[in-house]
Coordinates of C-alpha atoms in Angstrom, one line a residue:
X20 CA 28.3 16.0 -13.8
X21 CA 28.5 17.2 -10.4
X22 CA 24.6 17.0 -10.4
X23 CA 24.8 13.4 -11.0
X24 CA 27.6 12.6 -8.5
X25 CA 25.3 13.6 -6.1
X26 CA 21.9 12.6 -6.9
X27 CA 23.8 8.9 -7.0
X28 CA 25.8 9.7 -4.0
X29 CA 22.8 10.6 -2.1
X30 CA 21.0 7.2 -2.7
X31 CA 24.2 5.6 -2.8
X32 CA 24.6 6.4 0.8
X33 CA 21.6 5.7 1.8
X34 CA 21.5 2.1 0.6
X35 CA 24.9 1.8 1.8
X36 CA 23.8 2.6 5.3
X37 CA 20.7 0.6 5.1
X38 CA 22.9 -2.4 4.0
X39 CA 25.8 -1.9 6.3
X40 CA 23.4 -2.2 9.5
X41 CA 21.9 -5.1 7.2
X42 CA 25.4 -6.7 7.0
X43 CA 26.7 -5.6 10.2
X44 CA 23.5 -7.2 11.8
X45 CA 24.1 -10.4 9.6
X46 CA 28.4 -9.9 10.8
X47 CA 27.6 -10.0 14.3
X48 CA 25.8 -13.4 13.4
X49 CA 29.3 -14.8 12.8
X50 CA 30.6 -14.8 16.4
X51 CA 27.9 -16.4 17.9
X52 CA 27.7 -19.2 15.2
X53 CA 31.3 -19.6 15.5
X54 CA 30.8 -19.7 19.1
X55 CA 27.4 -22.1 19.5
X56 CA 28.2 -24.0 16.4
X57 CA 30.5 -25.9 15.1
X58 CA 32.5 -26.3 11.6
X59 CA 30.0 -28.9 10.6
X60 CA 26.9 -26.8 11.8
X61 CA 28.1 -23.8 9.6
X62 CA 28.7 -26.2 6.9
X63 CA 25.2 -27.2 7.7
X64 CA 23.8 -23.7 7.5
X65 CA 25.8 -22.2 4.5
X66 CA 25.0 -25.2 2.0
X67 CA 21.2 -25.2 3.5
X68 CA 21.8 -21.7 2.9
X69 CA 22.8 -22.3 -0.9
X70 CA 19.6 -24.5 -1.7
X71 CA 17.2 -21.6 -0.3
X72 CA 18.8 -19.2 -2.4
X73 CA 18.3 -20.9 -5.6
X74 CA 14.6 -21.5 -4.7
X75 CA 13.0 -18.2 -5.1
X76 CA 14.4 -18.0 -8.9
X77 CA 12.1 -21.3 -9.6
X78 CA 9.4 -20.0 -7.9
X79 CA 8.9 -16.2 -9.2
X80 CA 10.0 -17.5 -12.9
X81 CA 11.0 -14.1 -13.9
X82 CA 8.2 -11.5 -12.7
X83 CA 10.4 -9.7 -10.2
X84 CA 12.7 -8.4 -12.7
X85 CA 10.2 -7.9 -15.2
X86 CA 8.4 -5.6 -12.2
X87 CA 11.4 -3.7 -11.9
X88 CA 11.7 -3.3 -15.6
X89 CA 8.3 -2.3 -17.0
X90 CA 7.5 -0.4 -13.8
X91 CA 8.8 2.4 -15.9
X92 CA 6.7 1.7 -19.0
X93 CA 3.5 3.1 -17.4
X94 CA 2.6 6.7 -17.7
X95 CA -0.8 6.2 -16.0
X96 CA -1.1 5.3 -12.2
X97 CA -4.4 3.6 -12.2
X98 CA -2.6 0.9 -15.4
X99 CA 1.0 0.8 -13.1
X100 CA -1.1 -0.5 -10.2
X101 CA -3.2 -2.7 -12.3
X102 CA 0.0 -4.3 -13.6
X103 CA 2.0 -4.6 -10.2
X104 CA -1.3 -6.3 -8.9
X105 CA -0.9 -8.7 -11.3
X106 CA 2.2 -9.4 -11.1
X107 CA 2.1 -10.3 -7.2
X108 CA -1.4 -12.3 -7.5
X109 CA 0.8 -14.1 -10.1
X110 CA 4.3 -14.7 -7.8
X111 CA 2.3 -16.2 -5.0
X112 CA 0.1 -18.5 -7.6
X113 CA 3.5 -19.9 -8.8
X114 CA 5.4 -19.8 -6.0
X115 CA 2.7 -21.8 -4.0
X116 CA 2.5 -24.3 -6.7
X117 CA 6.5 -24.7 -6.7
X118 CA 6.9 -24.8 -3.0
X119 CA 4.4 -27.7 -2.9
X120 CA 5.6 -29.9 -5.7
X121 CA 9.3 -29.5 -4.6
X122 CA 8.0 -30.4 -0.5
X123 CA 5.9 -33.7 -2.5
X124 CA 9.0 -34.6 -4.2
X125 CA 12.3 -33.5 -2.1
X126 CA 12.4 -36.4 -0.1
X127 CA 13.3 -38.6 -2.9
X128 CA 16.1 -36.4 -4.4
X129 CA 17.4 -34.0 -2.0
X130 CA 19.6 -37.0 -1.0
X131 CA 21.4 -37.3 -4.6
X132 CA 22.0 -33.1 -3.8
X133 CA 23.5 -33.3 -0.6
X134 CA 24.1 -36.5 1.3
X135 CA 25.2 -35.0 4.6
X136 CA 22.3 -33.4 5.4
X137 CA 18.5 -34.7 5.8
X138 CA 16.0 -33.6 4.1
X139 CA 13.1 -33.1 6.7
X140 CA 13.5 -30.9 8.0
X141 CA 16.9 -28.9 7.0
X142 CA 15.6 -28.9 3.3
X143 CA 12.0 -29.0 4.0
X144 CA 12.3 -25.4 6.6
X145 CA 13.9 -24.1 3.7
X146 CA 11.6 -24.7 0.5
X147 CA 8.7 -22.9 2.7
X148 CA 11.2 -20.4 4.3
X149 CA 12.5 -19.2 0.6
X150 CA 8.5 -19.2 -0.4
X151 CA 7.6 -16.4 2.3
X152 CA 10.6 -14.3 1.0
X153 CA 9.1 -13.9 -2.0
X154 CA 7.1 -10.8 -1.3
X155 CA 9.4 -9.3 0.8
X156 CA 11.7 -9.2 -2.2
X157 CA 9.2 -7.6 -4.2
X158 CA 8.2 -5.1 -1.6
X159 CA 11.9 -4.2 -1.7
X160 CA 12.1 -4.3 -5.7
X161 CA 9.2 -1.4 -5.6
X162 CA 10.8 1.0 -2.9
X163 CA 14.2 0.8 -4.9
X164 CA 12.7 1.3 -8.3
X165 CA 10.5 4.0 -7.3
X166 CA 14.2 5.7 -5.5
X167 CA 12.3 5.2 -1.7
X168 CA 15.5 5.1 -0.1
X169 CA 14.8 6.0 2.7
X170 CA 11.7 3.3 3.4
X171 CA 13.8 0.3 1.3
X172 CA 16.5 0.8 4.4
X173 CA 14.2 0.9 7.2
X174 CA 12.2 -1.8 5.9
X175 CA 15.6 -4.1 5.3
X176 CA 16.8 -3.0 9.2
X177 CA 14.1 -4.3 10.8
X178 CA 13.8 -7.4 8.4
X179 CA 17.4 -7.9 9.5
X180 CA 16.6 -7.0 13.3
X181 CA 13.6 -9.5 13.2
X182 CA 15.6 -12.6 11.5
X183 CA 18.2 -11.8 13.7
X184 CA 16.7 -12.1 17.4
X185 CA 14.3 -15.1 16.3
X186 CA 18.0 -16.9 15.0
X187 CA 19.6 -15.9 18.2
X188 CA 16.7 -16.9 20.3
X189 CA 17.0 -20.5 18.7
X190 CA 20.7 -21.0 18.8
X191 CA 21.8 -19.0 21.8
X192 CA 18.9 -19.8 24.3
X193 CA 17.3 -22.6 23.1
X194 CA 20.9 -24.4 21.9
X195 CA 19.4 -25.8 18.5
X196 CA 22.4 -24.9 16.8
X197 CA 22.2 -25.6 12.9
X198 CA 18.5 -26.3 12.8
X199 CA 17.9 -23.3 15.2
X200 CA 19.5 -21.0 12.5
X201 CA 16.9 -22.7 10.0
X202 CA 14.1 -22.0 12.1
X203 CA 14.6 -18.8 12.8
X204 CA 14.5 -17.8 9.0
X205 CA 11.6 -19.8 8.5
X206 CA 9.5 -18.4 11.6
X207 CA 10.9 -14.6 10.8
X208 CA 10.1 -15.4 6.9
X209 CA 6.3 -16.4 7.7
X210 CA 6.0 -13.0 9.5
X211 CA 7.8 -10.2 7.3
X212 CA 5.7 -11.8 4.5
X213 CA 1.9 -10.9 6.1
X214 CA 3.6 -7.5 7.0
X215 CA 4.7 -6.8 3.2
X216 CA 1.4 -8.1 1.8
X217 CA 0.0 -5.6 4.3
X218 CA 2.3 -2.4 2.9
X219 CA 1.7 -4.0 -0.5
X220 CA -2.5 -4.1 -0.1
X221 CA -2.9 -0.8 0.4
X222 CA -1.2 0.5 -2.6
X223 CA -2.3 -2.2 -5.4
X224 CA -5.6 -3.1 -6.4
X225 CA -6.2 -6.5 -6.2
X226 CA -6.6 -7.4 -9.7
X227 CA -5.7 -9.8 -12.8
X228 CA -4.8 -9.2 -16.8
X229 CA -3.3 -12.6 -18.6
X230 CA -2.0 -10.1 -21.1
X231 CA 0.6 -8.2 -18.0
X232 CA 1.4 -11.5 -17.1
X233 CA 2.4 -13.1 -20.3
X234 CA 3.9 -10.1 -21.3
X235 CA 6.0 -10.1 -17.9
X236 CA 6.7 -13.7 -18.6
X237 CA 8.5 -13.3 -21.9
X238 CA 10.8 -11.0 -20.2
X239 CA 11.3 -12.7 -17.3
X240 CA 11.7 -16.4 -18.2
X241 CA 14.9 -15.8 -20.6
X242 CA 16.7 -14.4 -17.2
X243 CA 16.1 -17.6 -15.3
X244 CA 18.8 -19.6 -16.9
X245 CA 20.5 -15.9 -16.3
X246 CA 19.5 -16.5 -12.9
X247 CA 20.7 -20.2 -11.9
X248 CA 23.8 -19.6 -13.6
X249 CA 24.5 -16.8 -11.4
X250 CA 23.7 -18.6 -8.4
X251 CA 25.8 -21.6 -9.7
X252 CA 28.7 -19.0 -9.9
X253 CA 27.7 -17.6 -6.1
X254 CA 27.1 -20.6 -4.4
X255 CA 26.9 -23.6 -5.9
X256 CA 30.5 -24.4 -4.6
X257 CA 29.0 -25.6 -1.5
X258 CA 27.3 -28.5 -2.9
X259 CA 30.2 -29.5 -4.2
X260 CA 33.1 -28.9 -1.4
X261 CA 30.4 -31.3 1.1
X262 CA 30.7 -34.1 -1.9
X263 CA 34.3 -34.0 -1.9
X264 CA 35.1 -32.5 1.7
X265 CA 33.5 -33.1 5.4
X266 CA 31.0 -30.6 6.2
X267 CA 33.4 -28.7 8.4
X268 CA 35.5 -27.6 5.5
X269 CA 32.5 -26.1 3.6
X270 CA 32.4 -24.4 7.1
X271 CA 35.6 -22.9 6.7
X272 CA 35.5 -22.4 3.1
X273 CA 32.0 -20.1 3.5
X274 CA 33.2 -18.2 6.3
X275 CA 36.1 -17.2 4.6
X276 CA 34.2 -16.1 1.7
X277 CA 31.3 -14.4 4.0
X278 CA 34.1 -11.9 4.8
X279 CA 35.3 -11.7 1.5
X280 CA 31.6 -10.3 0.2
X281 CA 32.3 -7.7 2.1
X282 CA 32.4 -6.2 -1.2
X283 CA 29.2 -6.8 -1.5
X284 CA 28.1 -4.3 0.5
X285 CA 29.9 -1.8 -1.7
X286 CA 28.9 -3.0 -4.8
X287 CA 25.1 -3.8 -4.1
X288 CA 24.4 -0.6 -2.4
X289 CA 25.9 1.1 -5.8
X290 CA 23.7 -0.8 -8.0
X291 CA 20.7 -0.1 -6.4
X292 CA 21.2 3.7 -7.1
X293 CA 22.8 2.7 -10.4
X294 CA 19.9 1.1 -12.1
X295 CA 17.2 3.7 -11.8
X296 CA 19.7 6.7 -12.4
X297 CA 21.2 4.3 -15.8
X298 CA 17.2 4.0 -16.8
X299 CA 16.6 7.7 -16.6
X300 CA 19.5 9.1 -17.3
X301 CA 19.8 7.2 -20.7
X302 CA 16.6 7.7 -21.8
X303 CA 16.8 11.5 -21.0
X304 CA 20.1 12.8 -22.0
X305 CA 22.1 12.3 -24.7
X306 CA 25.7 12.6 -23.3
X307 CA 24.6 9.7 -20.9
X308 CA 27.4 7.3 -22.4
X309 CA 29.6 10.1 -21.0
X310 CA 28.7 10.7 -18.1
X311 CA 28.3 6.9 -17.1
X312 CA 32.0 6.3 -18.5
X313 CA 33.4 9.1 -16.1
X314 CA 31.3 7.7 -12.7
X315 CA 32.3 4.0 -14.1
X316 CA 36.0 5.3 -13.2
X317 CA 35.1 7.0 -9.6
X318 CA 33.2 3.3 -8.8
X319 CA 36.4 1.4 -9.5
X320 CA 38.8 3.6 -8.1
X321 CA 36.6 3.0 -4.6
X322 CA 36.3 -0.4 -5.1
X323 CA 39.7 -1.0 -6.0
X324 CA 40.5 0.3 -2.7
X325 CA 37.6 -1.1 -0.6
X326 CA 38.8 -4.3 -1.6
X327 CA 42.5 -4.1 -1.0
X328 CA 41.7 -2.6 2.9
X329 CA 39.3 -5.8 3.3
X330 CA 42.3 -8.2 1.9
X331 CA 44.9 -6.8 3.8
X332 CA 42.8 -7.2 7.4
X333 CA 41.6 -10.3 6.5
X334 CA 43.4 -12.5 9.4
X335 CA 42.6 -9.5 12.1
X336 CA 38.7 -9.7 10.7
X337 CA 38.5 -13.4 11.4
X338 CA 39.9 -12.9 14.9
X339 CA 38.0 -10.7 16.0
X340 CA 35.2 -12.4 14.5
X341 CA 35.6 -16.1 14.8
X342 CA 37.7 -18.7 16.9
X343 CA 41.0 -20.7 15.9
X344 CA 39.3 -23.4 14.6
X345 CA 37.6 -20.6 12.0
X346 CA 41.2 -18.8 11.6
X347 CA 42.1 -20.9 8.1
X348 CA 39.5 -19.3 6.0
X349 CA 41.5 -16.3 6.3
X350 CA 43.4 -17.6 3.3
X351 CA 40.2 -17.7 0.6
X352 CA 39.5 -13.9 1.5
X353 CA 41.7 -11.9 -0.8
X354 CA 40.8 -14.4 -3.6
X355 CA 37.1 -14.0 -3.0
X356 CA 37.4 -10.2 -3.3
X357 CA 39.2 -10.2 -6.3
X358 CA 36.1 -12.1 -8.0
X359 CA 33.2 -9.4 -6.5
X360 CA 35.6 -6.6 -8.1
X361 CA 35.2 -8.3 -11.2
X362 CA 31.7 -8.8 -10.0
X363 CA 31.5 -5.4 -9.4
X364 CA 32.5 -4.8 -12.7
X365 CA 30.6 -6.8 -14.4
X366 CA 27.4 -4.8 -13.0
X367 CA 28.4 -1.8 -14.5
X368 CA 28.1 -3.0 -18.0
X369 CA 25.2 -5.5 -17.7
X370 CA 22.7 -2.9 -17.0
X371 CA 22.8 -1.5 -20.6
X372 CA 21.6 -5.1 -21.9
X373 CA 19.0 -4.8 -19.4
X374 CA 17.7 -1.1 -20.4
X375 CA 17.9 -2.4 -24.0
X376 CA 15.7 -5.3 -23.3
X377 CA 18.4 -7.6 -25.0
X378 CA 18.2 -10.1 -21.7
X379 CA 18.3 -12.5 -24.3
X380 CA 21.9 -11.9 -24.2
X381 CA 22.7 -13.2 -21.0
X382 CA 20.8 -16.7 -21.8
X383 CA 24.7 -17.6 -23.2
X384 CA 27.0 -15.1 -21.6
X385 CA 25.8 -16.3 -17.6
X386 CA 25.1 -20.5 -18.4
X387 CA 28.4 -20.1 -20.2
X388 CA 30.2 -19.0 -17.0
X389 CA 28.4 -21.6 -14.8
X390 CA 29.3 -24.3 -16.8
X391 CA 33.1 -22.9 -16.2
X392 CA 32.7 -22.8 -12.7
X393 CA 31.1 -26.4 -12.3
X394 CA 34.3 -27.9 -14.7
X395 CA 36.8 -26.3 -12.4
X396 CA 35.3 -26.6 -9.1
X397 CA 34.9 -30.9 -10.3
X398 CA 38.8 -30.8 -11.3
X399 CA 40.6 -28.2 -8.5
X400 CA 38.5 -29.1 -5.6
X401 CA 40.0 -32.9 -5.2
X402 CA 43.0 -31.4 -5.6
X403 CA 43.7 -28.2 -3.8
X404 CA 40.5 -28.0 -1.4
X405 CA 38.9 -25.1 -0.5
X406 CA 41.6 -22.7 -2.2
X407 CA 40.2 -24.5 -5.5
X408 CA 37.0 -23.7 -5.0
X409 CA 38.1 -20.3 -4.7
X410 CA 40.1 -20.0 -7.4
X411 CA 37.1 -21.5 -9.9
X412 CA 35.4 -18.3 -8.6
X413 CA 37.6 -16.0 -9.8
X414 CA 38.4 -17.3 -13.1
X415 CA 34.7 -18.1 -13.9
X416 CA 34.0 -14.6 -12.6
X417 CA 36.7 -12.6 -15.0
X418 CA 35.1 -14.8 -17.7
X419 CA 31.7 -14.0 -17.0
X420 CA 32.6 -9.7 -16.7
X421 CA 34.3 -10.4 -19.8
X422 CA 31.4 -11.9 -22.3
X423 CA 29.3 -9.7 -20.3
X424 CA 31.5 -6.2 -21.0
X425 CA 31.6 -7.8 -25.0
X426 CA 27.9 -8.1 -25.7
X427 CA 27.0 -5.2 -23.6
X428 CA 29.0 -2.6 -26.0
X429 CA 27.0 -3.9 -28.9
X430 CA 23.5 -2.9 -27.6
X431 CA 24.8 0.6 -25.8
X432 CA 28.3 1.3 -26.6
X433 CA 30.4 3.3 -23.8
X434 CA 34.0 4.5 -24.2
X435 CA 34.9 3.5 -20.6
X436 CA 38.6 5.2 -19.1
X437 CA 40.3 1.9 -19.9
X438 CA 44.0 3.0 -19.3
X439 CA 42.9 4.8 -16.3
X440 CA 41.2 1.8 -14.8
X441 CA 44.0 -0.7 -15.9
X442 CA 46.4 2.3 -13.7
X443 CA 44.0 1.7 -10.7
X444 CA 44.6 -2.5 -10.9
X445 CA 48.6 -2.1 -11.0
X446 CA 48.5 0.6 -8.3
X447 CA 46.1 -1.5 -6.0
X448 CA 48.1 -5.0 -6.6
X449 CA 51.1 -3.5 -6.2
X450 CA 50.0 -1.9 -2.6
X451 CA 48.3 -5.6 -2.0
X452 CA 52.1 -6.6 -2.7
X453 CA 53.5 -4.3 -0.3
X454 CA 51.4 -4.8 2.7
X455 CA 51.7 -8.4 2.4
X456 CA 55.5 -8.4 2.5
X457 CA 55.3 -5.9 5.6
X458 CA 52.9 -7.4 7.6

């Protein structure tokens, strides 16, 4: 056991470190746009932000996770480097294709999506912006799934150093404000993608099999509606706060839940090292359900904890990172943690439906929770604001861990620490309790 606490702790660590500089470097983004911008221009940036994030699910259709997932199917070097060649020749096809239809066609319903904000060239920036992060992506996927550690973080530093001073450059110097921010992703995008194609070239053969790729595609294409659901869950809110609410209170709202993710950071950087060490560990030893039921306790007791520090501070995070007009989203950041613990857990148990290849399974359990979080975000948005967006979070986030923790103990059953864990949720909401009333 100890051998494994390590050998996860180790990359653990690492990713942690490469993602805290990643999210401290994105945190430090905060004062200066809620010093050179205002609530409408973060509103601006965060739902912009939302649209680019859903993009790049559309445009790989699939072969990204079906990389990371048959990267371990090939014994033979020479067929591994056949297939990821494939598989990237194939990404750019499609995600070409994509970007240009959606540019051809986005001026005449972008405006149904968001009516606050114009499509050329907020929404246009962005369709080519999420295009060049394509690769990137991918170039990350391979470090992680081949346990690079060290190279994933270096490579994600300076990814986050380069968006970073072309951002600041446009919004600090050059006072473009919202459209700055957009620019600066799209210029930085352009670049990091020649530079991964670069690394990538001179480790896979240029080369094509319409076997890999179909194969890849019947993997991959079941996860999409996976995929939008979960960023209908993550982010979809913001669509919908700017039809009901000015653009200034999807300002608030997504600063507020900017710190909340927080989590994130903990939770992420576990996963990366989780998923390989899940793969191999399950498929070499055959006390793996447990030992993944003793770590799955460890992980909730830190995150438990994590989450509680980050909810407590939340009002002296937001002044020291924001301005008054920015101080009201303090009130969505204990909510929004809440739903990445539940988050959080829900990653621990959906890994096994991936290493069983039953992603056929999340086709319901993820849709299902979307459709939850659009119902409630329509009915408790008009009537409790932002808080109501929150709140449709949460709930649709609990549902989603729980169809996802159902399913999951059909294809690998795990006999999880349950009345330790349930222990860890009184202790930490009764602690939440107790520093509210003091403070």
């Amino acid at each position: 056991m100890l051998e494994h606490i390590k050998r996860l702790g180790r990359h653990s660590l690492i990713y942690a470190s490469g993602d805290f500089v990643y999210k401290g470097i994105v945190i430090f983004l905060i004062p200066l746009y809620t010093r050179y911008l205002s609530t409408e221009g973060y509103g601006i940036i965060e739902t912009v932000r939302a649209i680019g994030s859903v993009l790049p699910i559309l445009y790989a259709l699939g072969l990204d996770s079906a990389l990371a997932r048959f990267y371990f199917d090939y014994d033979n070097k020479e067929e591994l480097k056949n297939y990821i060649g494939t598989v990237l020749i194939a990404i750019i096809f499609l995600g070409l294709v994509m970007a240009a239809l959606f540019d051809i066609l986005g001026n005449k319903f972008s405006y149904r999506l968001v009516k606050q904000i114009s499509f050329n060239p907020y929404i246009r920036l962005i369709l080519w912006s999420s295009f060049f992060a394509i690769i990137p992506a991918v170039f990350l996927i391979l470090l992680q799934i081949q346990e690079k550690s060290g190279k994933y973080v270096l490579f994600q530093i300076f990814q986050a150093l380069f968006t970073v001073g072309l951002i600041a450059y446009f919004v600090v110097f050059l006072r473009q404000g919202a459209l700055g921010q957009i620019k600066g992703k799209f210029y930085s995008s352009i670049i990091l993608f020649v530079i991964a194609i670069y690394f990538l070239r001179k480790n896979v053969p240029v080369s094509f099999y319409e076997n890999k790729v179909y194969t890849s595609l019947k993997y991959g294409l079941p996860l999409i509606p996976h995929s939008l659901s979960w960023w209908i869950l993550d982010l979809s809110n913001r669509i919908i706060l700017q039809k009901f609410l000015p653009l200034s209170q999807v300002g608030i709202y997504s600063l507020g839940y900017n710190v909340g993710v927080g989590m994130e950071l903990v939770i992420i950087a576990f996963n990366k090292a989780w998923m390989p060490f899940l793969y191999s560990t399950a498929s070499k030893k055959k006390d793996a359900p447990e030992i993944f039921s003793r770590l799955t306790t460890y992980y909730m007791m830190m995150i438990l904890f994590i989450g509680l520090a980050i909810s407590l501070l939340s009002q002296e995070i937001l002044r020291i990172l924001s301005t008054p007009k920015f101080y009201e989203a303090s009130k969505v950041v204990p909510v929004v943690v809440l739903s990445f613990i539940f988050i959080g857990m829900y990653l621990m148990v959906t890994n096994q439906i991936f290493y069983e290849k039953k992603t056929i399974y999340l086709t319901f359990i993820t849709p299902t929770s979307a459709v939850i979080n659009i119902v409630l975000n329509f009915i408790l948005i008009p009537k409790y604001g932002i808080m109501g967006a929150a709140y449709a979070t949460l709930i649709s986030f609990i549902v989603f861990f729980i169809l996802t923790y159902i399913l999951s103990m059909k294809v690998y059953p795990i006999r999880y620490e349950k009345q330790k864990i349930l222990g860890l949720f009184i202790l930490a909401f009764a602690l939440f309790l107790i520093g509210k009333w003091v403070s």
